[in-house]
Coordinates of N, CA and C in Angstrom, one line a residue:
X1 N 91.9 104.4 78.9 CA 92.3 103.1 79.5 C 92.8 103.4 81.0
X2 N 92.3 102.6 81.9 CA 92.6 102.9 83.3 C 94.1 102.7 83.6
X3 N 94.7 101.7 83.0 CA 96.1 101.4 83.4 C 97.1 102.4 82.7
X4 N 96.8 102.8 81.5 CA 97.7 103.7 80.8 C 97.7 105.1 81.5
X5 N 96.6 105.5 81.9 CA 96.5 106.8 82.7 C 97.2 106.7 84.0
X6 N 97.1 105.6 84.7 CA 97.7 105.4 86.0 C 99.2 105.3 85.8
X7 N 99.7 104.6 84.8 CA 101.1 104.5 84.6 C 101.8 105.8 84.5
X8 N 101.1 106.8 83.9 CA 101.7 108.1 83.7 C 101.8 108.8 85.1
X9 N 101.2 108.3 86.1 CA 101.3 108.8 87.5 C 102.0 107.9 88.4
X10 N 102.9 107.0 87.8 CA 103.7 106.1 88.5 C 103.0 105.0 89.3
X11 N 101.7 104.7 88.9 CA 101.0 103.6 89.5 C 100.8 102.5 88.5
X12 N 101.6 101.4 88.7 CA 101.5 100.4 87.7 C 100.3 99.4 88.0
X13 N 100.1 98.5 87.0 CA 98.9 97.6 87.1 C 98.8 96.9 88.4
X14 N 99.9 96.3 88.9 CA 99.8 95.5 90.1 C 99.4 96.3 91.3
X15 N 99.8 97.5 91.4 CA 99.5 98.4 92.5 C 98.0 98.8 92.4
X16 N 97.5 99.1 91.2 CA 96.1 99.4 91.0 C 95.2 98.3 91.3
X17 N 95.5 97.1 90.8 CA 94.7 95.9 91.1 C 94.7 95.5 92.6
X18 N 95.8 95.5 93.2 CA 95.9 95.1 94.6 C 95.2 96.2 95.5
X19 N 95.1 97.4 95.0 CA 94.4 98.5 95.7 C 92.9 98.4 95.6
X20 N 92.4 97.5 94.7 CA 91.0 97.3 94.4 C 90.3 98.4 93.6
X21 N 91.1 99.1 92.8 CA 90.6 100.2 92.0 C 89.7 99.6 90.9
X22 N 88.6 100.3 90.5 CA 87.8 99.8 89.4 C 87.1 101.0 88.7
X23 N 86.8 100.8 87.4 CA 86.2 101.9 86.7 C 84.7 101.8 86.7
X24 N 84.0 102.9 86.7 CA 82.6 103.0 86.7 C 82.0 103.9 85.7
X25 N 80.8 103.7 85.2 CA 80.1 104.6 84.3 C 79.6 105.7 85.2
X26 N 79.0 106.7 84.5 CA 78.5 107.9 85.3 C 77.3 107.4 86.2
X27 N 76.4 106.5 85.7 CA 75.3 106.1 86.5 C 75.8 105.2 87.7
X28 N 76.8 104.4 87.5 CA 77.4 103.6 88.5 C 78.1 104.5 89.6
X29 N 78.8 105.5 89.1 CA 79.4 106.4 90.0 C 78.4 107.2 90.9
X30 N 77.3 107.6 90.3 CA 76.3 108.3 91.1 C 75.7 107.4 92.2
X31 N 75.6 106.1 91.9 CA 75.0 105.2 92.9 C 76.0 105.1 94.1
X32 N 77.3 105.0 93.8 CA 78.3 104.8 94.8 C 78.5 106.0 95.7
X33 N 78.4 107.2 95.1 CA 78.6 108.4 95.9 C 77.3 109.1 96.3
X34 N 76.2 108.5 95.9 CA 74.9 109.1 96.3 C 74.5 110.4 95.7
X35 N 74.7 110.5 94.4 CA 74.4 111.8 93.6 C 73.3 111.5 92.6
X36 N 72.5 112.5 92.3 CA 71.4 112.4 91.4 C 71.3 113.6 90.4
X37 N 72.4 114.4 90.3 CA 72.4 115.5 89.4 C 72.8 115.1 88.0
X38 N 72.9 116.1 87.1 CA 73.1 115.8 85.7 C 74.6 115.8 85.4
X39 N 75.5 116.0 86.3 CA 76.9 116.0 86.1 C 77.4 114.6 85.7
X40 N 78.6 114.5 85.2 CA 79.3 113.2 84.8 C 80.0 112.7 86.0
X41 N 79.7 111.4 86.4 CA 80.3 110.8 87.5 C 81.1 109.5 87.1
X42 N 81.4 109.4 85.8 CA 82.3 108.3 85.4 C 83.7 108.5 86.0
X43 N 84.4 107.5 86.2 CA 85.7 107.6 86.8 C 86.2 106.3 87.4
X44 N 87.2 106.5 88.3 CA 87.8 105.4 89.0 C 87.4 105.4 90.5
X45 N 87.0 104.3 91.0 CA 86.7 104.2 92.4 C 87.8 103.6 93.1
X46 N 88.2 104.2 94.3 CA 89.3 103.7 95.1 C 88.7 103.3 96.5
X47 N 88.6 102.0 96.8 CA 88.2 101.6 98.1 C 89.2 102.0 99.2
X48 N 88.7 102.3 100.4 CA 89.6 102.6 101.6 C 89.5 101.4 102.5
X49 N 90.6 100.7 102.7 CA 90.6 99.5 103.5 C 91.7 99.7 104.6
X50 N 91.4 99.5 105.8 CA 92.4 99.7 106.9 C 93.3 98.5 106.8
X51 N 94.6 98.7 107.0 CA 95.6 97.6 106.9 C 95.3 96.5 107.9
X52 N 95.3 95.3 107.3 CA 95.0 94.1 108.2 C 93.6 93.7 108.3
X53 N 92.7 94.6 107.8 CA 91.3 94.3 107.8 C 90.7 94.0 106.5
X54 N 89.5 93.4 106.4 CA 88.9 93.1 105.2 C 87.6 93.9 105.0
X55 N 87.3 94.2 103.7 CA 86.2 95.0 103.4 C 86.5 96.5 103.4
X56 N 85.9 97.2 102.5 CA 86.1 98.7 102.4 C 85.3 99.5 103.4
X57 N 86.0 100.4 104.0 CA 85.3 101.3 105.0 C 84.6 102.4 104.3
X58 N 85.1 102.8 103.1 CA 84.4 103.8 102.3 C 85.0 103.7 100.9
X59 N 84.4 104.5 100.0 CA 84.8 104.5 98.6 C 85.0 106.0 98.1
X60 N 86.1 106.2 97.4 CA 86.3 107.6 96.9 C 86.3 107.5 95.3
X61 N 85.5 108.3 94.7 CA 85.4 108.4 93.3 C 86.3 109.5 92.7
X62 N 87.2 109.1 91.8 CA 88.0 110.1 91.1 C 87.3 110.3 89.7
X63 N 86.7 111.5 89.5 CA 85.9 111.7 88.3 C 86.8 112.0 87.1
X64 N 86.4 111.4 86.0 CA 87.1 111.7 84.7 C 86.9 113.1 84.2
X65 N 85.7 113.6 84.4 CA 85.3 114.9 83.9 C 84.6 115.8 84.9
X66 N 85.4 116.2 85.9 CA 84.7 117.1 86.9 C 84.4 118.5 86.4
X67 N 83.5 119.2 86.9 CA 83.1 120.5 86.4 C 84.2 121.5 86.8
X68 N 84.2 122.7 86.2 CA 85.2 123.7 86.5 C 84.4 124.8 87.3
X69 N 85.2 125.6 88.1 CA 84.7 126.8 88.7 C 85.7 127.9 88.7
X70 N 85.3 129.1 88.7 CA 86.2 130.2 88.7 C 86.2 130.8 90.2
X71 N 87.4 130.7 90.8 CA 87.6 131.1 92.2 C 88.8 132.0 92.3
X72 N 88.6 133.2 92.8 CA 89.7 134.2 92.9 C 90.4 134.4 91.5
X73 N 89.6 134.4 90.5 CA 90.1 134.6 89.1 C 90.8 133.4 88.5
X74 N 90.8 132.3 89.2 CA 91.5 131.1 88.7 C 90.5 130.0 88.3
X75 N 90.6 129.5 87.1 CA 89.7 128.4 86.7 C 90.3 127.0 87.2
X76 N 89.6 126.3 87.9 CA 90.1 125.0 88.5 C 89.0 124.0 88.5
X77 N 89.4 122.7 88.6 CA 88.4 121.6 88.7 C 87.7 121.6 90.1
X78 N 86.5 121.3 90.1 CA 85.7 121.2 91.3 C 85.2 119.8 91.6
X79 N 85.3 119.4 92.8 CA 84.9 118.0 93.2 C 85.4 116.9 92.3
X80 N 86.7 116.9 92.1 CA 87.3 115.9 91.3 C 87.3 114.6 92.0
X81 N 87.5 114.6 93.4 CA 87.4 113.5 94.2 C 86.1 113.6 95.0
X82 N 85.2 112.6 95.0 CA 83.9 112.6 95.6 C 83.7 111.5 96.6
X83 N 83.2 111.7 97.8 CA 82.8 110.7 98.7 C 81.3 110.7 98.8
X84 N 80.7 109.7 99.3 CA 79.3 109.6 99.6 C 78.9 110.6 100.7
X85 N 77.7 111.1 100.6 CA 77.2 112.0 101.7 C 77.3 111.3 103.1
X86 N 77.8 112.1 104.1 CA 77.9 111.5 105.4 C 79.2 110.8 105.7
X87 N 80.0 110.6 104.6 CA 81.3 109.9 104.8 C 82.2 110.8 105.7
X88 N 82.9 110.1 106.6 CA 83.8 110.8 107.4 C 85.3 110.7 106.9
X89 N 86.1 111.7 107.2 CA 87.5 111.7 106.8 C 88.2 110.5 107.5
X90 N 89.0 109.8 106.7 CA 89.7 108.7 107.1 C 91.1 108.7 106.5
X91 N 92.1 108.1 107.2 CA 93.4 107.9 106.6 C 93.3 106.9 105.5
X92 N 94.1 107.0 104.5 CA 94.1 106.1 103.4 C 95.5 105.4 103.3
X93 N 95.5 104.1 103.3 CA 96.7 103.3 103.0 C 96.4 102.3 101.9
X94 N 97.4 101.9 101.2 CA 97.3 100.8 100.3 C 96.9 99.5 101.1
X95 N 95.9 98.7 100.7 CA 95.5 97.6 101.5 C 96.5 96.6 101.8
X96 N 97.7 96.5 101.1 CA 98.7 95.6 101.4 C 99.7 96.1 102.4
X97 N 99.5 97.3 102.9 CA 100.3 97.9 104.0 C 100.3 97.0 105.2
X98 N 101.5 96.6 105.7 CA 101.6 95.7 106.9 C 101.1 96.5 108.1
X99 N 100.0 95.9 108.7 CA 99.5 96.6 109.9 C 100.4 96.7 111.1
X100 N 101.3 95.7 111.1 CA 102.3 95.8 112.2 C 103.3 97.0 112.1
X101 N 103.5 97.4 110.9 CA 104.4 98.6 110.8 C 103.8 99.9 111.3
X102 N 102.5 99.9 111.4 CA 101.8 101.1 112.0 C 102.2 101.3 113.4
X103 N 102.6 100.2 114.1 CA 103.0 100.3 115.5 C 104.5 100.2 115.7
X104 N 105.2 100.3 114.6 CA 106.7 100.3 114.6 C 107.2 101.7 114.2
X105 N 107.5 102.5 115.2 CA 108.0 103.9 114.9 C 109.3 104.0 114.2
X106 N 110.0 102.8 114.0 CA 111.2 102.9 113.3 C 111.0 103.1 111.8
X107 N 109.7 102.8 111.3 CA 109.4 102.9 109.9 C 108.8 104.3 109.7
X108 N 109.4 105.1 108.8 CA 108.9 106.5 108.6 C 107.6 106.4 107.9
X109 N 106.8 107.5 108.0 CA 105.5 107.7 107.3 C 105.6 108.9 106.5
X110 N 105.1 108.8 105.2 CA 104.9 110.0 104.4 C 103.4 110.3 104.3
X111 N 103.0 111.5 104.5 CA 101.6 111.9 104.5 C 101.4 112.7 103.2
X112 N 100.4 112.3 102.4 CA 100.2 112.8 101.1 C 98.7 113.3 101.0
X113 N 98.5 114.2 100.0 CA 97.1 114.7 99.7 C 96.4 113.7 98.8
X114 N 95.6 112.8 99.2 CA 94.8 112.0 98.4 C 95.3 110.6 98.1
X115 N 94.4 109.8 97.6 CA 94.7 108.4 97.4 C 95.7 108.1 96.3
X116 N 95.5 108.8 95.2 CA 96.4 108.5 94.0 C 97.9 108.7 94.3
X117 N 98.1 109.8 95.0 CA 99.5 110.1 95.4 C 100.0 109.0 96.4
X118 N 99.2 108.5 97.2 CA 99.5 107.5 98.2 C 99.9 106.2 97.4
X119 N 99.2 105.9 96.4 CA 99.5 104.7 95.6 C 100.8 104.8 94.9
X120 N 101.1 106.0 94.3 CA 102.3 106.2 93.6 C 103.5 106.0 94.6
X121 N 103.3 106.6 95.8 CA 104.4 106.5 96.8 C 104.5 105.0 97.4
X122 N 103.4 104.3 97.4 CA 103.5 102.9 97.8 C 104.4 102.1 96.8
X123 N 104.3 102.4 95.5 CA 105.2 101.8 94.6 C 106.7 102.2 94.9
X124 N 106.9 103.5 95.1 CA 108.2 104.0 95.4 C 108.8 103.4 96.7
X125 N 107.9 103.1 97.7 CA 108.4 102.6 98.9 C 109.1 101.2 98.8
X126 N 108.7 100.5 97.7 CA 109.3 99.2 97.4 C 110.4 99.3 96.4
X127 N 110.4 100.3 95.6 CA 111.4 100.4 94.4 C 112.6 101.3 94.7
X128 N 112.5 102.2 95.7 CA 113.6 103.1 95.9 C 114.9 102.3 96.2
X129 N 116.0 102.8 95.7 CA 117.3 102.1 95.9 C 117.6 102.0 97.3
X130 N 117.9 100.7 97.7 CA 118.3 100.5 99.1 C 118.9 99.1 99.2
X131 N 119.4 98.7 100.3 CA 120.1 97.4 100.4 C 119.2 96.2 100.6
X132 N 118.1 96.5 101.4 CA 117.2 95.4 101.7 C 115.8 95.6 101.2
X133 N 115.1 94.6 100.7 CA 113.8 94.7 100.1 C 112.8 93.8 100.8
X134 N 113.0 93.5 102.1 CA 112.1 92.6 102.8 C 110.9 93.4 103.4
X135 N 111.0 94.7 103.4 CA 110.0 95.5 103.9 C 110.1 96.9 103.2
X136 N 109.0 97.7 103.2 CA 109.0 99.0 102.5 C 109.9 100.0 103.2
X137 N 110.5 100.9 102.4 CA 111.4 101.9 103.0 C 110.6 102.9 103.9
X138 N 109.3 103.0 103.6 CA 108.5 103.9 104.4 C 107.0 103.5 104.2
X139 N 106.1 104.1 104.9 CA 104.7 103.9 104.8 C 104.0 105.1 104.2
X140 N 103.4 105.1 103.0 CA 102.6 106.2 102.5 C 101.2 106.2 103.1
X141 N 100.8 107.4 103.5 CA 99.5 107.6 104.1 C 98.8 108.8 103.5
X142 N 97.5 108.6 103.0 CA 96.8 109.7 102.4 C 95.7 110.3 103.2
X143 N 95.5 111.6 103.0 CA 94.4 112.3 103.7 C 93.5 112.9 102.6
X144 N 92.2 113.1 102.9 CA 91.3 113.7 102.0 C 91.4 115.2 101.9
X145 N 92.4 115.7 101.3 CA 92.6 117.1 101.2 C 93.4 117.6 102.4
X146 N 93.8 118.9 102.4 CA 94.7 119.4 103.4 C 94.2 119.4 104.8
X147 N 92.9 119.4 104.9 CA 92.3 119.3 106.3 C 91.6 117.9 106.5
X148 N 92.0 116.9 105.7 CA 91.4 115.6 105.8 C 91.8 114.9 107.1
X149 N 92.6 115.4 107.9 CA 93.0 114.8 109.2 C 92.1 115.3 110.3
X150 N 91.1 116.2 109.9 CA 90.2 116.7 110.9 C 88.8 116.3 110.4
X151 N 87.8 116.2 111.4 CA 86.4 115.9 111.0 C 85.5 115.9 112.2
X152 N 84.3 115.5 112.0 CA 83.3 115.4 113.1 C 83.7 114.2 114.0
X153 N 83.9 114.4 115.3 CA 84.3 113.4 116.2 C 83.3 113.1 117.2
X154 N 82.2 113.8 117.2 CA 81.1 113.6 118.2 C 80.2 114.7 118.3
X155 N 79.4 114.7 119.4 CA 78.5 115.8 119.7 C 78.8 116.4 121.0
X156 N 78.5 117.7 121.2 CA 78.7 118.4 122.4 C 77.6 119.5 122.6
X157 N 77.6 120.1 123.7 CA 76.6 121.2 123.9 C 77.2 122.6 123.7
X158 N 76.5 123.5 123.1 CA 77.1 124.8 122.9 C 76.6 125.7 124.1
X159 N 76.9 127.0 124.0 CA 76.6 127.9 125.2 C 75.1 128.0 125.4
X160 N 74.3 127.6 124.4 CA 72.8 127.6 124.6 C 72.2 126.3 125.0
X161 N 73.1 125.4 125.3 CA 72.6 124.1 125.7 C 72.1 123.2 124.6
X162 N 72.4 123.6 123.4 CA 72.0 122.8 122.2 C 73.1 121.8 121.7
X163 N 72.7 120.7 121.3 CA 73.6 119.7 120.8 C 74.1 120.1 119.4
X164 N 75.5 120.1 119.3 CA 76.1 120.5 118.0 C 77.3 119.5 117.8
X165 N 77.7 119.5 116.5 CA 78.8 118.7 116.1 C 80.1 119.2 116.7
X166 N 81.0 118.3 117.1 CA 82.3 118.7 117.6 C 83.4 118.2 116.6
X167 N 84.3 119.1 116.2 CA 85.3 118.7 115.2 C 86.6 118.6 115.9
X168 N 87.5 117.7 115.4 CA 88.8 117.6 115.9 C 89.6 116.6 115.1
X169 N 90.8 116.2 115.5 CA 91.6 115.2 114.8 C 90.8 113.9 114.7
X170 N 90.8 113.2 113.5 CA 90.0 112.0 113.3 C 90.6 110.9 114.1
X171 N 89.7 109.9 114.5 CA 90.1 108.8 115.3 C 91.2 107.9 114.8
X172 N 91.3 107.9 113.4 CA 92.4 107.0 112.8 C 93.8 107.4 113.3
X173 N 94.0 108.7 113.6 CA 95.3 109.1 114.1 C 95.8 108.4 115.3
X174 N 94.8 108.0 116.2 CA 95.1 107.3 117.4 C 95.5 105.9 117.3
X175 N 95.3 105.3 116.1 CA 95.6 103.9 115.8 C 97.0 103.7 115.4
X176 N 97.8 104.7 115.3 CA 99.2 104.6 114.9 C 100.1 105.1 116.0
X177 N 101.2 104.5 116.1 CA 102.3 104.9 117.1 C 103.1 106.0 116.4
X178 N 103.0 107.2 116.8 CA 103.7 108.3 116.2 C 105.0 108.7 117.0
X179 N 105.1 108.2 118.2 CA 106.2 108.6 119.1 C 107.6 108.2 118.6
X180 N 108.4 109.3 118.3 CA 109.7 109.1 117.8 C 109.8 108.7 116.4
X181 N 108.6 108.7 115.7 CA 108.6 108.3 114.3 C 108.9 109.5 113.4
X182 N 109.7 109.3 112.3 CA 109.9 110.3 111.3 C 108.7 110.4 110.4
X183 N 108.0 111.6 110.4 CA 106.8 111.8 109.6 C 107.1 112.9 108.7
X184 N 107.0 112.7 107.4 CA 107.2 113.7 106.4 C 105.9 114.1 105.7
X185 N 105.7 115.4 105.7 CA 104.5 115.9 105.0 C 104.9 116.3 103.6
X186 N 104.3 115.7 102.6 CA 104.6 115.9 101.2 C 103.4 116.4 100.5
X187 N 103.0 117.6 100.6 CA 101.8 118.2 100.1 C 102.0 118.5 98.6
X188 N 101.0 118.9 97.9 CA 101.0 119.3 96.5 C 101.9 120.6 96.3
X189 N 102.2 120.9 95.1 CA 103.1 122.0 94.8 C 102.6 123.3 95.2
X190 N 101.3 123.5 95.3 CA 100.7 124.8 95.6 C 100.9 125.2 97.1
X191 N 101.5 124.3 97.9 CA 101.8 124.7 99.2 C 102.7 125.9 99.3
X192 N 103.5 126.1 98.2 CA 104.4 127.3 98.1 C 103.6 128.6 97.9
X193 N 102.6 128.5 97.1 CA 101.9 129.7 96.6 C 100.6 130.0 97.3
X194 N 100.0 129.0 98.0 CA 98.7 129.1 98.6 C 98.9 129.1 100.2
X195 N 98.6 130.3 100.7 CA 98.8 130.4 102.2 C 97.9 129.5 103.0
X196 N 96.6 129.3 102.5 CA 95.7 128.4 103.2 C 96.3 127.0 103.3
X197 N 96.8 126.5 102.2 CA 97.4 125.2 102.2 C 98.6 125.1 103.1
X198 N 99.5 126.1 103.0 CA 100.6 126.2 103.9 C 100.2 126.2 105.4
X199 N 99.2 126.9 105.7 CA 98.7 127.0 107.1 C 98.2 125.6 107.5
X200 N 97.5 124.9 106.6 CA 96.9 123.6 107.0 C 98.1 122.6 107.2
X201 N 99.1 122.7 106.4 CA 100.3 121.8 106.6 C 101.0 122.1 107.9
X202 N 101.1 123.4 108.3 CA 101.7 123.7 109.6 C 100.9 123.2 110.7
X203 N 99.6 123.3 110.6 CA 98.7 122.8 111.7 C 98.8 121.3 111.8
X204 N 98.9 120.6 110.7 CA 99.1 119.1 110.8 C 100.5 118.8 111.3
X205 N 101.5 119.5 110.9 CA 102.8 119.3 111.5 C 102.8 119.4 113.0
X206 N 102.1 120.4 113.5 CA 102.0 120.6 115.0 C 101.3 119.5 115.6
X207 N 100.3 119.0 115.0 CA 99.5 117.9 115.5 C 100.4 116.6 115.7
X208 N 101.2 116.3 114.7 CA 102.1 115.2 114.7 C 103.2 115.4 115.8
X209 N 103.7 116.7 115.9 CA 104.7 117.0 116.9 C 104.1 116.8 118.3
X210 N 102.9 117.2 118.5 CA 102.3 117.0 119.8 C 102.1 115.5 120.1
X211 N 102.1 114.7 119.1 CA 101.9 113.2 119.3 C 103.3 112.6 119.4
X212 N 104.4 113.4 119.4 CA 105.7 112.8 119.6 C 106.5 112.5 118.4
X213 N 106.0 112.9 117.2 CA 106.7 112.5 116.0 C 107.8 113.5 115.7
X214 N 108.8 113.1 114.9 CA 109.8 114.0 114.3 C 109.3 114.4 113.0
X215 N 108.9 115.6 112.8 CA 108.2 116.1 111.6 C 109.1 116.8 110.6
X216 N 109.0 116.3 109.4 CA 109.8 116.9 108.3 C 108.8 117.4 107.2
X217 N 109.2 118.5 106.5 CA 108.4 119.0 105.4 C 109.2 119.0 104.1
X218 N 108.6 118.5 103.0 CA 109.3 118.5 101.7 C 108.4 119.3 100.7
X219 N 109.0 120.2 100.0 CA 108.3 120.9 99.0 C 108.7 120.3 97.6
X220 N 107.7 120.1 96.8 CA 108.0 119.6 95.4 C 108.6 120.7 94.6
X221 N 109.5 120.3 93.7 CA 110.1 121.3 92.7 C 109.0 121.9 91.9
X222 N 109.1 123.2 91.7 CA 108.1 123.9 90.9 C 108.3 123.6 89.4
X223 N 107.6 122.7 88.8 CA 107.7 122.3 87.4 C 106.3 122.4 86.8
X224 N 106.3 122.7 85.5 CA 105.1 122.8 84.8 C 104.4 121.5 84.7
X225 N 103.0 121.5 85.0 CA 102.2 120.3 85.0 C 102.6 119.3 86.0
X226 N 103.2 119.7 87.1 CA 103.5 118.8 88.2 C 102.8 119.4 89.4
X227 N 101.7 118.7 89.7 CA 100.9 119.2 90.9 C 101.2 118.4 92.1
X228 N 101.3 117.1 92.0 CA 101.5 116.2 93.1 C 102.7 115.3 92.9
X229 N 103.1 114.5 93.9 CA 104.2 113.6 93.8 C 104.0 112.6 92.8
X230 N 102.7 112.2 92.5 CA 102.5 111.2 91.4 C 102.9 111.8 90.1
X231 N 102.6 113.1 89.8 CA 103.0 113.7 88.6 C 104.6 113.7 88.5
X232 N 105.2 114.0 89.6 CA 106.7 114.1 89.6 C 107.3 112.8 89.4
X233 N 106.8 111.7 90.0 CA 107.4 110.4 89.8 C 107.1 109.9 88.4
X234 N 105.9 110.2 87.9 CA 105.6 109.8 86.6 C 106.5 110.4 85.5
X235 N 107.0 111.6 85.8 CA 107.9 112.3 84.9 C 109.4 111.8 85.1
X236 N 109.8 111.6 86.4 CA 111.2 111.4 86.6 C 111.5 110.0 87.1
X237 N 110.6 109.2 87.5 CA 110.8 107.8 87.9 C 111.4 107.7 89.3
X238 N 111.5 106.5 89.8 CA 112.0 106.2 91.1 C 113.4 106.7 91.4
X239 N 114.2 106.8 90.4 CA 115.6 107.2 90.6 C 115.6 108.7 90.9
X240 N 114.5 109.4 90.8 CA 114.5 110.9 91.1 C 114.7 111.1 92.6
X241 N 114.3 110.1 93.4 CA 114.5 110.3 94.8 C 113.4 111.2 95.4
X242 N 113.4 111.3 96.8 CA 112.5 112.2 97.5 C 113.2 112.9 98.6

């Protein structure tokens, strides 16, 4: 059941419905993400809608049964989150995020790995203990993996005069006023043990600092079966704090 599984990750029914999430069969999932192999693509689709705009810019499929791979001696899920071929990296916000707050640097932003963690934090942004409830305590923002803030931004010529793709910070970053804003990077728990993830976080922190933000880093407590902030909040609730 979609709602029961999401509730365990601190995403209640109203958040899921207002985010436009919906369940698909394997065949429906294949059509959305443009796949034709024999793998299982059943799961939950999460549309990406820029705050204040209508219509999805892209769709992300969270697969129920992704395949496993052995890498560096560790068995882990592969391609749990899938985008259609040619999709570009984009920032993810809950569709009900107030677009005006993106230009208000007084409102902090939390940057998370992935859509589901962003939705859990969207709930927390309204439920965390505080005096006023007329606006969220912070804005949760998701990226597609630790380097989801980078992507193809255009074409350029290489030393041989040939046209090649040019990669850099995605255009969505320029749509937000970062100057003087408190920006907290809350990556998954493996940022402690995985040097590549830690390096990616440091690079993103520098990117935000270069844009004038006040950057903070938070490490999740190392607990069994707690990978992301959604797992942590599902276990401890809003009163756990961040």
